[in-house]
Coordinates of N, CA, C and O and ligand atoms in Angstrom, one line a residue:
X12 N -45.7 -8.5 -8.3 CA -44.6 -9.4 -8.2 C -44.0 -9.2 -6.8 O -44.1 -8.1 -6.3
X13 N -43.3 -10.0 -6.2 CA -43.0 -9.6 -5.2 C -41.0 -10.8 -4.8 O -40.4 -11.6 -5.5
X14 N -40.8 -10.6 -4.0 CA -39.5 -11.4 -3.9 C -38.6 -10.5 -3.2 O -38.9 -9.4 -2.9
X15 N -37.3 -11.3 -3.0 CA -36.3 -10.7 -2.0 C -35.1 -10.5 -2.5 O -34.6 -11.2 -3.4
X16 N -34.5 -9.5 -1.9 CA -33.3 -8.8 -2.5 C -32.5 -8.5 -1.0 O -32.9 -8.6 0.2
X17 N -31.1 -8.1 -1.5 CA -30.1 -8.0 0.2 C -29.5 -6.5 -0.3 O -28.6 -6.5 -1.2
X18 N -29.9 -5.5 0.3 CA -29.3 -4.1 0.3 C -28.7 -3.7 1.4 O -29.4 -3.6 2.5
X19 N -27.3 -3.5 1.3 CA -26.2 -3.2 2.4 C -26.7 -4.4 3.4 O -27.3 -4.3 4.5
X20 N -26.2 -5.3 2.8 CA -26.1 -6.5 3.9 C -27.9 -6.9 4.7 O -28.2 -7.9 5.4
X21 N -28.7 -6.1 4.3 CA -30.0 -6.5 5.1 C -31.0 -7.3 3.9 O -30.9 -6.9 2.7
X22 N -31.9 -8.2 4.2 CA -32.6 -8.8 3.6 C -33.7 -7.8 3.6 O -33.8 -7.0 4.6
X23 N -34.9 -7.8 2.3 CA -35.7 -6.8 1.9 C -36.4 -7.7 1.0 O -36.0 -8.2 -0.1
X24 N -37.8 -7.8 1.8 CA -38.9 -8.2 0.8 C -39.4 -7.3 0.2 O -39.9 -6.3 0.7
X25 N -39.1 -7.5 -1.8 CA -40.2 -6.0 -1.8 C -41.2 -6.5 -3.0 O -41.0 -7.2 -4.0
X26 N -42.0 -5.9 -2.7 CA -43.4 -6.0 -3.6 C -42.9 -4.6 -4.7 O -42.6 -3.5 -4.3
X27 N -43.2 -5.4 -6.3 CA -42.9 -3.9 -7.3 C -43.8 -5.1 -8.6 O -44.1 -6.3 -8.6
X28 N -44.2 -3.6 -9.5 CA -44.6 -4.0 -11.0 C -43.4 -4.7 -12.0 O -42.1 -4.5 -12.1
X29 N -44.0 -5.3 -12.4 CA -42.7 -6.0 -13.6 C -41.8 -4.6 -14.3 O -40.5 -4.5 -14.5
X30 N -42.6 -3.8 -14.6 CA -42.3 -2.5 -15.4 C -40.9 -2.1 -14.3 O -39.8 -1.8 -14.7
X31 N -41.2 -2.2 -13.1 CA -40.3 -1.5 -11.9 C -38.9 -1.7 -12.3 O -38.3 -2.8 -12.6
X32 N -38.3 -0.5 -12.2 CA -36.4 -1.1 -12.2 C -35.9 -0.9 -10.5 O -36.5 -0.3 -9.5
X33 N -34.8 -1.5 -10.7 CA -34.5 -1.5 -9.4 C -34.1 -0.2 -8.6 O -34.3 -0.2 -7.4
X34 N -33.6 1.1 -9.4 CA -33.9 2.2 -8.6 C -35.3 2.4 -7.9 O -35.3 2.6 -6.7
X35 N -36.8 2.2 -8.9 CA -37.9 2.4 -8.5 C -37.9 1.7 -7.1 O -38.4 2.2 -6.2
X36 N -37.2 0.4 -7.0 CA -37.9 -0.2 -5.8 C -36.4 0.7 -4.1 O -36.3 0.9 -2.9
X37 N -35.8 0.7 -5.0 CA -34.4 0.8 -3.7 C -35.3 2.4 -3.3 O -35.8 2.1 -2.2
X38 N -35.5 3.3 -3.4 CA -36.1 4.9 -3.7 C -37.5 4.1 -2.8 O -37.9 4.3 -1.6
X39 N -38.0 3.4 -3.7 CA -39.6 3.1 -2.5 C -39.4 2.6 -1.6 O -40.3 2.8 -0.8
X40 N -38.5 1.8 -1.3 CA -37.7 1.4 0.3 C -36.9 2.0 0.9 O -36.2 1.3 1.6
X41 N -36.8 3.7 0.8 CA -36.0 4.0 2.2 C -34.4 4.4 1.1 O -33.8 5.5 1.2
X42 N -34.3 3.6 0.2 CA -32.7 4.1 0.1 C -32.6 5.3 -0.7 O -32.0 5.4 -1.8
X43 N -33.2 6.1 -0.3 CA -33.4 7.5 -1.0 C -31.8 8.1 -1.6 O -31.5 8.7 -2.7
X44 N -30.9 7.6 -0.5 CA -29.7 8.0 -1.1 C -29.3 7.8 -2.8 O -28.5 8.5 -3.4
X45 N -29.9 6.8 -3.4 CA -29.6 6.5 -4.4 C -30.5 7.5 -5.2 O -31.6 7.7 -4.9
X46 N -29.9 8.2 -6.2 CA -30.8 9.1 -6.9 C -31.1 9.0 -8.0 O -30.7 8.0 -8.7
X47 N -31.8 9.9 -8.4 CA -32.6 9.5 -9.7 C -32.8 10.9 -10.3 O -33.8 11.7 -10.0
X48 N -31.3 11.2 -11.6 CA -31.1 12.1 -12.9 C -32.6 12.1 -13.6 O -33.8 12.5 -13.4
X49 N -31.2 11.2 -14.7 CA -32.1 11.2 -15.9 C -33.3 10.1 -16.1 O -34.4 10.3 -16.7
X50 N -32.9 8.8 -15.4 CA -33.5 7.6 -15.9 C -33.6 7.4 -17.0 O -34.7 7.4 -17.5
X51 N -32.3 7.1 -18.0 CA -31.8 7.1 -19.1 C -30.5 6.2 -19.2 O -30.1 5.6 -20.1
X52 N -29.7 6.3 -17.6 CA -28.9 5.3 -18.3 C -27.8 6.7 -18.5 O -26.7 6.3 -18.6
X53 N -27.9 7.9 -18.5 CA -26.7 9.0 -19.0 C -26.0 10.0 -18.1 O -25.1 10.7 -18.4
X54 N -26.7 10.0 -16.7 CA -26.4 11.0 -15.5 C -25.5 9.9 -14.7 O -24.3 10.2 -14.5
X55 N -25.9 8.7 -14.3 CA -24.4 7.8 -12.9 C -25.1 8.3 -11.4 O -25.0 7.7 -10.3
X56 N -25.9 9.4 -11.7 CA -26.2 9.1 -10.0 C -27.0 8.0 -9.3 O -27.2 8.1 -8.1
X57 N -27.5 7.3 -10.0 CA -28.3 6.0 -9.8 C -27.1 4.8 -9.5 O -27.4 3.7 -9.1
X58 N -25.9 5.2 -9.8 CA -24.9 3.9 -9.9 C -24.9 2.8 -8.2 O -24.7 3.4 -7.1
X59 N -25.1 1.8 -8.2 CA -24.9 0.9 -7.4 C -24.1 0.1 -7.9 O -23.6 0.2 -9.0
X60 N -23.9 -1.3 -6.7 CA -23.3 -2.2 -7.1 C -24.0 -3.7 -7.3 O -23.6 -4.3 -6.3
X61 N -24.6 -4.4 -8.0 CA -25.3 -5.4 -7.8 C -24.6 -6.8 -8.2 O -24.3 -7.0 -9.4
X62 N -24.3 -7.9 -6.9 CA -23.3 -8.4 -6.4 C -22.0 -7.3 -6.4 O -21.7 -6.6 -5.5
X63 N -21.3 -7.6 -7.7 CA -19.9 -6.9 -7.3 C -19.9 -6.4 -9.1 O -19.0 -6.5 -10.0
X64 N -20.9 -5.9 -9.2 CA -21.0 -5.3 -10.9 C -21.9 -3.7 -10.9 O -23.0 -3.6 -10.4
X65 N -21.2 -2.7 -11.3 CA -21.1 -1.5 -11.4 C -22.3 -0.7 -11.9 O -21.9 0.3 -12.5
X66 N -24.2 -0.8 -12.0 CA -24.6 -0.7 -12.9 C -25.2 0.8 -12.4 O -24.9 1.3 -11.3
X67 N -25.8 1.2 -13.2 CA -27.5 2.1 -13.1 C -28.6 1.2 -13.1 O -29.2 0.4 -13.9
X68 N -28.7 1.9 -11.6 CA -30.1 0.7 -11.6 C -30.8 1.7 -11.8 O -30.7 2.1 -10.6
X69 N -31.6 2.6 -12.5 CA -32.6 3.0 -13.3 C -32.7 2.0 -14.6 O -33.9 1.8 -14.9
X70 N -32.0 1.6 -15.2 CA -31.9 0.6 -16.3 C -31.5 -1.1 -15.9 O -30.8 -1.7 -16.7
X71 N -32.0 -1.7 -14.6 CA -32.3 -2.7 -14.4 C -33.6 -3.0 -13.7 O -34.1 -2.4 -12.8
X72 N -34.1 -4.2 -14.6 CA -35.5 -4.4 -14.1 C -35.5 -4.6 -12.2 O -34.4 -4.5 -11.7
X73 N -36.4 -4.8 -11.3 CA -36.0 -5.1 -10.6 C -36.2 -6.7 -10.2 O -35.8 -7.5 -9.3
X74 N -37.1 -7.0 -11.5 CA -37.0 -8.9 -11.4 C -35.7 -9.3 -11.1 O -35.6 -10.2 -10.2
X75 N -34.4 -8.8 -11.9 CA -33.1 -9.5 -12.4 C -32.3 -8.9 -11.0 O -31.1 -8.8 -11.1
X76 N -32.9 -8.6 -9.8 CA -31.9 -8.0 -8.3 C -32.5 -9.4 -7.6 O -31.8 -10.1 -6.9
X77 N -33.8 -9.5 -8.0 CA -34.1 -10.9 -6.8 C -33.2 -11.7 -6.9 O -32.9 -12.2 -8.0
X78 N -32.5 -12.1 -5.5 CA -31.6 -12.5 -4.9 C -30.3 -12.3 -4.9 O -29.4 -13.1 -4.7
X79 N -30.2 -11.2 -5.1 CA -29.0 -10.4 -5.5 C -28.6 -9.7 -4.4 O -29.3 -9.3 -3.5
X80 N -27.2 -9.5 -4.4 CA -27.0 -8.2 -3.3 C -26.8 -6.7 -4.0 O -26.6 -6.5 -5.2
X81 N -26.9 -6.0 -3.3 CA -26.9 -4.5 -4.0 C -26.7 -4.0 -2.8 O -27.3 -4.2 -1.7
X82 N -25.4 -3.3 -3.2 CA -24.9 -2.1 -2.1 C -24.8 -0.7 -3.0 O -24.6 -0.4 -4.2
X83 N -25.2 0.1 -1.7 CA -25.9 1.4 -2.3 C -24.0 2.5 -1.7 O -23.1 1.9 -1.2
X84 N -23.9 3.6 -2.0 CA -23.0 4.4 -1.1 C -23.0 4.3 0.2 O -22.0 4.2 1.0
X85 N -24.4 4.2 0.5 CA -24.6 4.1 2.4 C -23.8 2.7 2.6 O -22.9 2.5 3.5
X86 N -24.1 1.9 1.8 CA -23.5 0.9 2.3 C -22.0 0.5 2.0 O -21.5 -0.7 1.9
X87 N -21.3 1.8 1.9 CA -20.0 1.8 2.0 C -19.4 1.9 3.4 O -18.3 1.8 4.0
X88 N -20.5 2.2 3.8 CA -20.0 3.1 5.3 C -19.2 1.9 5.8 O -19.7 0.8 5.5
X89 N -17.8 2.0 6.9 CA -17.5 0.6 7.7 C -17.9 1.0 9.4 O -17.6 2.1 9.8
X90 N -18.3 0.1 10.2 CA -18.3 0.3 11.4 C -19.0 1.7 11.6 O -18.7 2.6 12.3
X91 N -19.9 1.8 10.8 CA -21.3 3.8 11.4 C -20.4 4.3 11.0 O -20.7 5.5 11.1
X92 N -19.0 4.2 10.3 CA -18.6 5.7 9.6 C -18.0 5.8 8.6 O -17.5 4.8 8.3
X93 N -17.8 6.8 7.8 CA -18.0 7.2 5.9 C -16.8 6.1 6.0 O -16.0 5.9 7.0
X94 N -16.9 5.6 4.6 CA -15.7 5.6 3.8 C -14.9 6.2 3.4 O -15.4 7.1 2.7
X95 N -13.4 6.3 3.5 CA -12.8 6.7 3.0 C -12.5 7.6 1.7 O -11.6 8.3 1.4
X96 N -13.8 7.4 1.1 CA -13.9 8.3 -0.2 C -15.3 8.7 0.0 O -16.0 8.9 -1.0
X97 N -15.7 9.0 1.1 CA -16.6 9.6 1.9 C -15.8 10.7 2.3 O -16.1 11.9 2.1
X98 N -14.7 10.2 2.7 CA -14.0 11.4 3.5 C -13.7 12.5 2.3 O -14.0 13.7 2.1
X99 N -12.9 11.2 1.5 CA -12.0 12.5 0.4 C -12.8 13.3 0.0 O -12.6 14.5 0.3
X100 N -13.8 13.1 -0.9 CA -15.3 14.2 -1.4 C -15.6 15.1 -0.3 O -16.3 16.1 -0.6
X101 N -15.3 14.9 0.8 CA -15.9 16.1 1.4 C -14.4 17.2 1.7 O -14.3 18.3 1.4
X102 N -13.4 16.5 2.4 CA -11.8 17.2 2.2 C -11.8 17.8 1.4 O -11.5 19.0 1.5
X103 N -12.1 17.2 0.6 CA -11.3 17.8 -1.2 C -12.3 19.0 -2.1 O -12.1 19.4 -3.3
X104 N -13.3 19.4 -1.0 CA -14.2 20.0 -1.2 C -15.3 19.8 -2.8 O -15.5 20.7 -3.7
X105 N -15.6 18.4 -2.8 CA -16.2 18.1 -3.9 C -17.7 18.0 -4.0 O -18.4 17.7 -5.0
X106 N -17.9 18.3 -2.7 CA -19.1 17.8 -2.6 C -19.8 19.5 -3.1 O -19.1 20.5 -2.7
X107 N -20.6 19.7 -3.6 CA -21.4 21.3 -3.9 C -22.8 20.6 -3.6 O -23.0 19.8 -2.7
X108 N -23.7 21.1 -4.5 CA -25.1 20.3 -3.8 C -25.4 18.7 -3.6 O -26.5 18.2 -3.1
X109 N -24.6 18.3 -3.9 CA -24.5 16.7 -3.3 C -24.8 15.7 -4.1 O -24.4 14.6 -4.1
X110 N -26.1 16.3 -5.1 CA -26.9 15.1 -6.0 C -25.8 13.8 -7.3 O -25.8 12.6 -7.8
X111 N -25.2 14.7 -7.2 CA -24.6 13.7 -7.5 C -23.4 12.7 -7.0 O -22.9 11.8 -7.8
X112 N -22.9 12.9 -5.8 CA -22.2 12.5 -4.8 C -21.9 10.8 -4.6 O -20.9 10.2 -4.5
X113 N -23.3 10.4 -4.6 CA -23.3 9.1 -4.2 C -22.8 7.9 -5.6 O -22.3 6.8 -5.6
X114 N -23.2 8.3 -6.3 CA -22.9 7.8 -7.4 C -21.3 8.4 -8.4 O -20.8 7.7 -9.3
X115 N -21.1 9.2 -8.2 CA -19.4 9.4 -8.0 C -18.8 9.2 -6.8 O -17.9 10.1 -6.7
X116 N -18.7 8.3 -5.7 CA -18.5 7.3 -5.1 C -18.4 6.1 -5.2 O -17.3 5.5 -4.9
X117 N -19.7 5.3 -5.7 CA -20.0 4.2 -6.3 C -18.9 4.3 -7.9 O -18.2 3.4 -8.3
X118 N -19.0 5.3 -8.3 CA -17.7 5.0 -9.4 C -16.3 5.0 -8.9 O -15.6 4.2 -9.4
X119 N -15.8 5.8 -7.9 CA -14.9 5.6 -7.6 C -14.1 4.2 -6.6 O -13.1 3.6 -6.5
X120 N -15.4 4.3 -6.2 CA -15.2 2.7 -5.6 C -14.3 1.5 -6.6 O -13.3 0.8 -6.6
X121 N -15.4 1.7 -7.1 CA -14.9 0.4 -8.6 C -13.7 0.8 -9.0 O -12.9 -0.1 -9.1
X122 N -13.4 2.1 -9.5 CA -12.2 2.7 -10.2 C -10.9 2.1 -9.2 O -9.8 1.6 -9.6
X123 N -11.1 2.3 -7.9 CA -9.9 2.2 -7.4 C -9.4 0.7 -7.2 O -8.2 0.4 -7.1
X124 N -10.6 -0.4 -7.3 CA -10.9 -1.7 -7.0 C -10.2 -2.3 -7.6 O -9.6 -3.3 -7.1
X125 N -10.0 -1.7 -9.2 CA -9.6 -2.1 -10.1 C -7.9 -1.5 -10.6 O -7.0 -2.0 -11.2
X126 N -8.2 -0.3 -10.0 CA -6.6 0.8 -10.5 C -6.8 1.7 -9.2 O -7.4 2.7 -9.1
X127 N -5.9 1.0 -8.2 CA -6.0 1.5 -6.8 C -4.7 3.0 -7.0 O -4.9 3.9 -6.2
X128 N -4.0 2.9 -7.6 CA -3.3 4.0 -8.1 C -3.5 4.6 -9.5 O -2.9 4.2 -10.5
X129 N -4.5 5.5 -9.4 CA -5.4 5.6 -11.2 C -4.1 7.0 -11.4 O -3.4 7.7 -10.7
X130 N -4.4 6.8 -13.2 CA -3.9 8.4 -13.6 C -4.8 9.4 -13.5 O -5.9 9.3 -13.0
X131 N -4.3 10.4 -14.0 CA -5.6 11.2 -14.1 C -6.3 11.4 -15.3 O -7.2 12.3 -15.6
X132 N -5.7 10.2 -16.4 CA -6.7 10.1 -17.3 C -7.7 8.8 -17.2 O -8.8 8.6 -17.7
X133 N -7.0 7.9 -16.3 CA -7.4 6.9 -15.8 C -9.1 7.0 -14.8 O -10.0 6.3 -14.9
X134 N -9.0 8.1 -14.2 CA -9.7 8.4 -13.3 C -10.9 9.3 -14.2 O -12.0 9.3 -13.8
X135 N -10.3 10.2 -15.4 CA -11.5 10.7 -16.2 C -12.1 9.9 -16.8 O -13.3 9.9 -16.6
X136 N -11.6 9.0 -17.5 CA -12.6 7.9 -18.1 C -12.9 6.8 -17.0 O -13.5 5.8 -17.6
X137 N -12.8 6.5 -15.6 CA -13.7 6.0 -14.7 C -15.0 6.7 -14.5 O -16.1 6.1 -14.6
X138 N -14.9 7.7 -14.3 CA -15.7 8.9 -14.4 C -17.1 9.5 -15.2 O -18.1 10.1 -15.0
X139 N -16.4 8.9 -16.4 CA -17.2 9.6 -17.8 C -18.6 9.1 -17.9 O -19.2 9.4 -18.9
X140 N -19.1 8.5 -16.9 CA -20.5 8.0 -17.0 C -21.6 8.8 -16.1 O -22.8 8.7 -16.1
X141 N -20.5 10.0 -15.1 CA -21.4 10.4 -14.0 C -21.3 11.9 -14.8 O -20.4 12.1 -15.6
X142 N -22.2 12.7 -14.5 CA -22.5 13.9 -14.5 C -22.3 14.6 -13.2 O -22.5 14.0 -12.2
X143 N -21.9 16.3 -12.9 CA -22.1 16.8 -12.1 C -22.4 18.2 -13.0 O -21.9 18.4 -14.1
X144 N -23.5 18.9 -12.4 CA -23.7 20.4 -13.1 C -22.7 21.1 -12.6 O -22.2 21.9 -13.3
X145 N -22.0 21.0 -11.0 CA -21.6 22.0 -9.8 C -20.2 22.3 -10.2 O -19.9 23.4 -10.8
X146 N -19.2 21.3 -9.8 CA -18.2 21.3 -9.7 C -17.3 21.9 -10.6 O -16.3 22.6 -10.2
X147 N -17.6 21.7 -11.7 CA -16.3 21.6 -13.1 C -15.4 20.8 -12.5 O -14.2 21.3 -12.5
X148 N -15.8 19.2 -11.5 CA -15.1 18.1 -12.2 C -13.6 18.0 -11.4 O -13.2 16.9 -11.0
X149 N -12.9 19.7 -11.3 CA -12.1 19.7 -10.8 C -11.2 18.8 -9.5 O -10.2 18.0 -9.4
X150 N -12.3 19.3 -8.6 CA -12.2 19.5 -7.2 C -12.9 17.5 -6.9 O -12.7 16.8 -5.9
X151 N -13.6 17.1 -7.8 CA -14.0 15.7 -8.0 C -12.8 14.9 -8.2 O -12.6 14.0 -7.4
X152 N -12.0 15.2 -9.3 CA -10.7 14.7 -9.8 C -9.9 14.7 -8.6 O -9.5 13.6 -8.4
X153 N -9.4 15.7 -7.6 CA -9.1 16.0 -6.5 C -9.5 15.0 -5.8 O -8.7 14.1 -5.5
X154 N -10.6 15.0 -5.5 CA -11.2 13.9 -4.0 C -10.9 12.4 -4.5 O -10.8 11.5 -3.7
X155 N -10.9 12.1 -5.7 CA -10.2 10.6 -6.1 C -8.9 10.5 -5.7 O -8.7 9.4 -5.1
X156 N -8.0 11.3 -5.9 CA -6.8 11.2 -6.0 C -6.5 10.9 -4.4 O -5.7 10.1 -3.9
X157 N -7.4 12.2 -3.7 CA -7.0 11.8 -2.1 C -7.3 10.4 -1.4 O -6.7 9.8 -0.5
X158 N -8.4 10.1 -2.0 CA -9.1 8.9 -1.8 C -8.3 7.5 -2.1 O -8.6 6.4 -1.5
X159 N -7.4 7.5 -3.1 CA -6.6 6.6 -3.5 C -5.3 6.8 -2.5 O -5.1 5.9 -1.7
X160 N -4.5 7.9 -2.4 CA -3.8 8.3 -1.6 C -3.8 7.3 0.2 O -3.2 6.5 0.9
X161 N -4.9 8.0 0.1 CA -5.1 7.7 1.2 C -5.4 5.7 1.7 O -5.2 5.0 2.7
X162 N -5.8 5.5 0.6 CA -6.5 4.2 0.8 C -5.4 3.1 0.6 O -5.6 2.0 1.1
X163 N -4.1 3.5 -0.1 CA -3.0 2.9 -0.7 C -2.4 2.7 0.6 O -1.7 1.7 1.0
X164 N -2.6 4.1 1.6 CA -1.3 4.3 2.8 C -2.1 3.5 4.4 O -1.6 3.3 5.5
X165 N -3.7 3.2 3.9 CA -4.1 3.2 5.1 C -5.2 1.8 5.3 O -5.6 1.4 6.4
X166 N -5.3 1.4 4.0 CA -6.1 0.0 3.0 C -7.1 0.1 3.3 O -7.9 -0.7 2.8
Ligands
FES202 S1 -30.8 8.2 -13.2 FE1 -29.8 6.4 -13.8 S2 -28.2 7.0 -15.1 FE2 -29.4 8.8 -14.6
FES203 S1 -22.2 18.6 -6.7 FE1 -24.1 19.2 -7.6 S2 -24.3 17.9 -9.3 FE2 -22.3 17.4 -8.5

C-alpha cells in the first residue's frame, strides 16, 4: 500500500503493509524520535499528535494517517529551537535516559492545551498513560509545572 501523510509540516510518501501502524512507518522514515515501549498501547512513548488528537501510534493502522497531519515532539520545535517544554524537562532535570521524553512532552503538550494552569492532580492524571522506569515521576511533575509557568508568562 502506499499513500501520503504530512509529518511536522513536510509531505511523506510512504510505502507500508496493511498490518503496518503508524509508529512502524514514522520509525522507518527517519522519525526515530518517536519510540517504541511496549506496542501495546500501555508505555505513551509512542504518543503523537494526528491532526490535533493525542494518540499511540503503535495502535494506529497506518492506512487511517493517510492524509493526515502528525506531529511528532520534533515537531514542536519553533523557529530550530526546543519548545518550551523542551526547555522545562531538561531545567527541571527530568530528563534521565530520555526514552521516554518525547512522549511525556507530547502529553504535556495536550495537558496544557487544554489546562494551561494544571493541578498537580491535574497533571498526574494527564500523565497516567506514559511510563518512565528513571525518574520517580517527581522531577517530571516538576518540568510540567515549569513548563506551564513559564508558557502562561511568555505564551
Ligand atoms: S509503544 Fe505505543 S504505547 Fe508503548
Ligand atoms: S527518563 Fe528514562 S524512562 Fe523516563
Amino acid at each position: 500500500m502506499n499513500g501520503t501523510i504530512t509529518v511536522n509540516g513536510t509531505e511523506m510518501k510512504i510505502d507500508f503493509d496493511p498490518i503496518d501502524t503508524l509508529l512502524d512507518v514514522l520509525r522507518n522514515n527517519g522519525h526515530t524520535e518517536v519510540k517504541r515501549g511496549c506496542s501495546k498501547g500501555e508505555c505513551g512513548t509512542c504518543l503523537i499528535l494526528l491532526d490535533d488528537l493525542l494518540v499511540n501510534s503503535c495502535q494506529v493502522f497506518a492506512a487511517t494517517a493517510l492524509g493526515k497531519r502528525v506531529t511528532t515532539s520534533t515537531g514542536l520545535n519553533e523557529d530550530g529551537r526546543p519548545h518550551t517544554i523542551h526547555e522545562a524537562f531538561a531545567d527541571a532535570g527530568a530528563v534521565q535516559c530520555g526514552f521516554c521524553t518525547p512522549g511525556m512532552v507530547m502529553a504535556t503538550h495536550s495537558l496544557l492545551r487544554e489546562s494551561p494552569d494544571p493541578t498537580e492532580e491535574e497533571i498526574r492524571a494527564g500523565l497516567v498513560g506514559n511510563l518512565c522506569r528513571c525518574t520517580g515521576y517527581v522531577k517530571i511533575i516538576d518540568a510540567v509545572k515549569l513548563a506551564s509557568k513559564r508558557m502562561r508568562e511568555h505564551g
